[in-house]
Amino acid sequence: SSLPILSPQTQVVEFYFTAVNFTAPEKVRILYKLDGFDTQWQEASPQQKRMAFYLNLPAGNYCFNVTACSNDGVWNHQGARFEFRINTLFYKRPV
């Protein structure tokens, strides 16, 4: 399958995510990372909306990863991922 392709003029890329826990939702921890941009995992604070946004990403391939930890400290090792590509401006492509 081919990757979703975003325009080179894309200025903002936003991801919305959640983790459901009815026992102790305030204890859920969520980590996210954009492979191809982030050098380490970022933790979504309980106060922030469950979203991550990136501004002016350069052309290239990316994979957004998100995973959660339940109130009893068990991490979801599979998590969720979304791969995409941002195209190069046509006048910057090799001939």
PDB file of N, CA and C in Angstrom, residues 23-63:
ATOM      1  N   THR A  23     -11.278   2.750  34.944  1.00  0.00           N
ATOM      2  CA  THR A  23     -10.937   2.550  36.353  1.00  0.00           C
ATOM      3  C   THR A  23     -10.271   3.778  36.953  1.00  0.00           C
ATOM      4  N   ALA A  24      -9.216   4.276  36.286  1.00  0.00           N
ATOM      5  CA  ALA A  24      -8.475   5.433  36.795  1.00  0.00           C
ATOM      6  C   ALA A  24      -7.930   6.233  35.617  1.00  0.00           C
ATOM      7  N   PRO A  25      -8.798   6.941  34.898  1.00  0.00           N
ATOM      8  CA  PRO A  25      -8.354   7.658  33.698  1.00  0.00           C
ATOM      9  C   PRO A  25      -7.260   8.691  33.979  1.00  0.00           C
ATOM     10  N   GLU A  26      -7.216   9.225  35.182  1.00  0.00           N
ATOM     11  CA  GLU A  26      -6.206  10.239  35.507  1.00  0.00           C
ATOM     12  C   GLU A  26      -4.807   9.646  35.619  1.00  0.00           C
ATOM     13  N   LYS A  27      -4.703   8.322  35.697  1.00  0.00           N
ATOM     14  CA  LYS A  27      -3.399   7.659  35.818  1.00  0.00           C
ATOM     15  C   LYS A  27      -2.855   7.152  34.486  1.00  0.00           C
ATOM     16  N   VAL A  28      -3.617   7.285  33.426  1.00  0.00           N
ATOM     17  CA  VAL A  28      -3.163   6.838  32.113  1.00  0.00           C
ATOM     18  C   VAL A  28      -2.029   7.748  31.640  1.00  0.00           C
ATOM     19  N   ARG A  29      -0.973   7.129  31.125  1.00  0.00           N
ATOM     20  CA  ARG A  29       0.136   7.879  30.545  1.00  0.00           C
ATOM     21  C   ARG A  29       0.168   7.599  29.052  1.00  0.00           C
ATOM     22  N   ILE A  30       0.442   8.629  28.269  1.00  0.00           N
ATOM     23  CA  ILE A  30       0.505   8.487  26.814  1.00  0.00           C
ATOM     24  C   ILE A  30       1.831   9.057  26.325  1.00  0.00           C
ATOM     25  N   LEU A  31       2.513   8.282  25.493  1.00  0.00           N
ATOM     26  CA  LEU A  31       3.747   8.724  24.856  1.00  0.00           C
ATOM     27  C   LEU A  31       3.536   8.760  23.348  1.00  0.00           C
ATOM     28  N   TYR A  32       4.166   9.742  22.682  1.00  0.00           N
ATOM     29  CA  TYR A  32       4.092   9.818  21.228  1.00  0.00           C
ATOM     30  C   TYR A  32       5.434  10.252  20.664  1.00  0.00           C
ATOM     31  N   LYS A  33       5.646   9.892  19.406  1.00  0.00           N
ATOM     32  CA  LYS A  33       6.902  10.217  18.739  1.00  0.00           C
ATOM     33  C   LYS A  33       6.674  10.225  17.239  1.00  0.00           C
ATOM     34  N   LEU A  34       7.207  11.236  16.570  1.00  0.00           N
ATOM     35  CA  LEU A  34       7.150  11.295  15.114  1.00  0.00           C
ATOM     36  C   LEU A  34       8.514  10.873  14.584  1.00  0.00           C
ATOM     37  N   ASP A  35       8.595   9.598  14.131  1.00  0.00           N
ATOM     38  CA  ASP A  35       9.843   9.111  13.539  1.00  0.00           C
ATOM     39  C   ASP A  35      10.135   9.937  12.292  1.00  0.00           C
ATOM     40  N   GLY A  36      11.371  10.345  12.147  1.00  0.00           N
ATOM     41  CA  GLY A  36      11.754  11.215  11.046  1.00  0.00           C
ATOM     42  C   GLY A  36      11.857  12.661  11.497  1.00  0.00           C
ATOM     43  N   PHE A  37      11.434  12.942  12.746  1.00  0.00           N
ATOM     44  CA  PHE A  37      11.499  14.308  13.273  1.00  0.00           C
ATOM     45  C   PHE A  37      11.908  14.319  14.744  1.00  0.00           C
ATOM     46  N   ASP A  38      11.115  13.689  15.610  1.00  0.00           N
ATOM     47  CA  ASP A  38      11.418  13.668  17.052  1.00  0.00           C
ATOM     48  C   ASP A  38      12.591  12.735  17.324  1.00  0.00           C
ATOM     49  N   THR A  39      13.465  13.141  18.233  1.00  0.00           N
ATOM     50  CA  THR A  39      14.592  12.290  18.599  1.00  0.00           C
ATOM     51  C   THR A  39      14.253  11.398  19.788  1.00  0.00           C
ATOM     52  N   GLN A  40      13.216  11.755  20.541  1.00  0.00           N
ATOM     53  CA  GLN A  40      12.814  10.922  21.672  1.00  0.00           C
ATOM     54  C   GLN A  40      11.305  11.001  21.869  1.00  0.00           C
ATOM     55  N   TRP A  41      10.776  10.070  22.668  1.00  0.00           N
ATOM     56  CA  TRP A  41       9.342  10.032  22.963  1.00  0.00           C
ATOM     57  C   TRP A  41       8.956  11.257  23.771  1.00  0.00           C
ATOM     58  N   GLN A  42       7.764  11.784  23.488  1.00  0.00           N
ATOM     59  CA  GLN A  42       7.191  12.921  24.213  1.00  0.00           C
ATOM     60  C   GLN A  42       6.035  12.395  25.055  1.00  0.00           C
ATOM     61  N   GLU A  43       5.889  12.897  26.259  1.00  0.00           N
ATOM     62  CA  GLU A  43       4.750  12.486  27.080  1.00  0.00           C
ATOM     63  C   GLU A  43       3.656  13.536  27.002  1.00  0.00           C
ATOM     64  N   ALA A  44       2.443  13.084  26.718  1.00  0.00           N
ATOM     65  CA  ALA A  44       1.281  13.968  26.705  1.00  0.00           C
ATOM     66  C   ALA A  44       0.869  14.189  28.151  1.00  0.00           C
ATOM     67  N   SER A  45       0.946  15.429  28.598  1.00  0.00           N
ATOM     68  CA  SER A  45       0.588  15.701  29.988  1.00  0.00           C
ATOM     69  C   SER A  45      -0.919  15.561  30.167  1.00  0.00           C
ATOM     70  N   PRO A  46      -1.361  15.226  31.379  1.00  0.00           N
ATOM     71  CA  PRO A  46      -2.805  15.078  31.621  1.00  0.00           C
ATOM     72  C   PRO A  46      -3.582  16.367  31.341  1.00  0.00           C
ATOM     73  N   GLN A  47      -2.922  17.519  31.457  1.00  0.00           N
ATOM     74  CA  GLN A  47      -3.614  18.789  31.240  1.00  0.00           C
ATOM     75  C   GLN A  47      -3.753  19.122  29.758  1.00  0.00           C
ATOM     76  N   GLN A  48      -2.835  18.613  28.929  1.00  0.00           N
ATOM     77  CA  GLN A  48      -2.903  18.957  27.510  1.00  0.00           C
ATOM     78  C   GLN A  48      -3.977  18.124  26.840  1.00  0.00           C
ATOM     79  N   LYS A  49      -4.561  18.681  25.809  1.00  0.00           N
ATOM     80  CA  LYS A  49      -5.486  17.890  25.006  1.00  0.00           C
ATOM     81  C   LYS A  49      -4.704  16.746  24.410  1.00  0.00           C
ATOM     82  N   ARG A  50      -5.378  15.665  24.128  1.00  0.00           N
ATOM     83  CA  ARG A  50      -4.705  14.501  23.559  1.00  0.00           C
ATOM     84  C   ARG A  50      -4.405  14.768  22.092  1.00  0.00           C
ATOM     85  N   MET A  51      -3.413  15.619  21.871  1.00  0.00           N
ATOM     86  CA  MET A  51      -3.032  15.956  20.506  1.00  0.00           C
ATOM     87  C   MET A  51      -1.554  16.306  20.436  1.00  0.00           C
ATOM     88  N   ALA A  52      -1.006  16.160  19.254  1.00  0.00           N
ATOM     89  CA  ALA A  52       0.354  16.589  18.963  1.00  0.00           C
ATOM     90  C   ALA A  52       0.297  17.326  17.638  1.00  0.00           C
ATOM     91  N   PHE A  53       1.056  18.394  17.535  1.00  0.00           N
ATOM     92  CA  PHE A  53       1.076  19.085  16.251  1.00  0.00           C
ATOM     93  C   PHE A  53       2.506  19.461  15.895  1.00  0.00           C
ATOM     94  N   TYR A  54       2.732  19.493  14.600  1.00  0.00           N
ATOM     95  CA  TYR A  54       4.057  19.769  14.060  1.00  0.00           C
ATOM     96  C   TYR A  54       3.927  20.862  13.013  1.00  0.00           C
ATOM     97  N   LEU A  55       4.848  21.804  13.043  1.00  0.00           N
ATOM     98  CA  LEU A  55       4.823  22.936  12.120  1.00  0.00           C
ATOM     99  C   LEU A  55       5.951  22.824  11.100  1.00  0.00           C
ATOM    100  N   ASN A  56       5.629  23.096   9.848  1.00  0.00           N
ATOM    101  CA  ASN A  56       6.617  23.221   8.774  1.00  0.00           C
ATOM    102  C   ASN A  56       7.602  22.057   8.707  1.00  0.00           C
ATOM    103  N   LEU A  57       7.066  20.839   8.679  1.00  0.00           N
ATOM    104  CA  LEU A  57       7.932  19.664   8.538  1.00  0.00           C
ATOM    105  C   LEU A  57       8.588  19.681   7.163  1.00  0.00           C
ATOM    106  N   PRO A  58       9.869  19.329   7.097  1.00  0.00           N
ATOM    107  CA  PRO A  58      10.509  19.246   5.783  1.00  0.00           C
ATOM    108  C   PRO A  58      10.006  18.031   5.005  1.00  0.00           C
ATOM    109  N   ALA A  59      10.266  18.023   3.722  1.00  0.00           N
ATOM    110  CA  ALA A  59       9.873  16.888   2.878  1.00  0.00           C
ATOM    111  C   ALA A  59      10.519  15.616   3.403  1.00  0.00           C
ATOM    112  N   GLY A  60       9.788  14.505   3.312  1.00  0.00           N
ATOM    113  CA  GLY A  60      10.337  13.224   3.736  1.00  0.00           C
ATOM    114  C   GLY A  60       9.257  12.269   4.184  1.00  0.00           C
ATOM    115  N   ASN A  61       9.685  11.087   4.622  1.00  0.00           N
ATOM    116  CA  ASN A  61       8.778  10.065   5.140  1.00  0.00           C
ATOM    117  C   ASN A  61       8.740  10.153   6.659  1.00  0.00           C
ATOM    118  N   TYR A  62       7.556   9.964   7.226  1.00  0.00           N
ATOM    119  CA  TYR A  62       7.357  10.064   8.669  1.00  0.00           C
ATOM    120  C   TYR A  62       6.464   8.924   9.147  1.00  0.00           C
ATOM    121  N   CYS A  63       6.566   8.641  10.444  1.00  0.00           N
ATOM    122  CA  CYS A  63       5.673   7.679  11.075  1.00  0.00           C
ATOM    123  C   CYS A  63       5.349   8.206  12.471  1.00  0.00           C
TER     124      CYS A  63
END
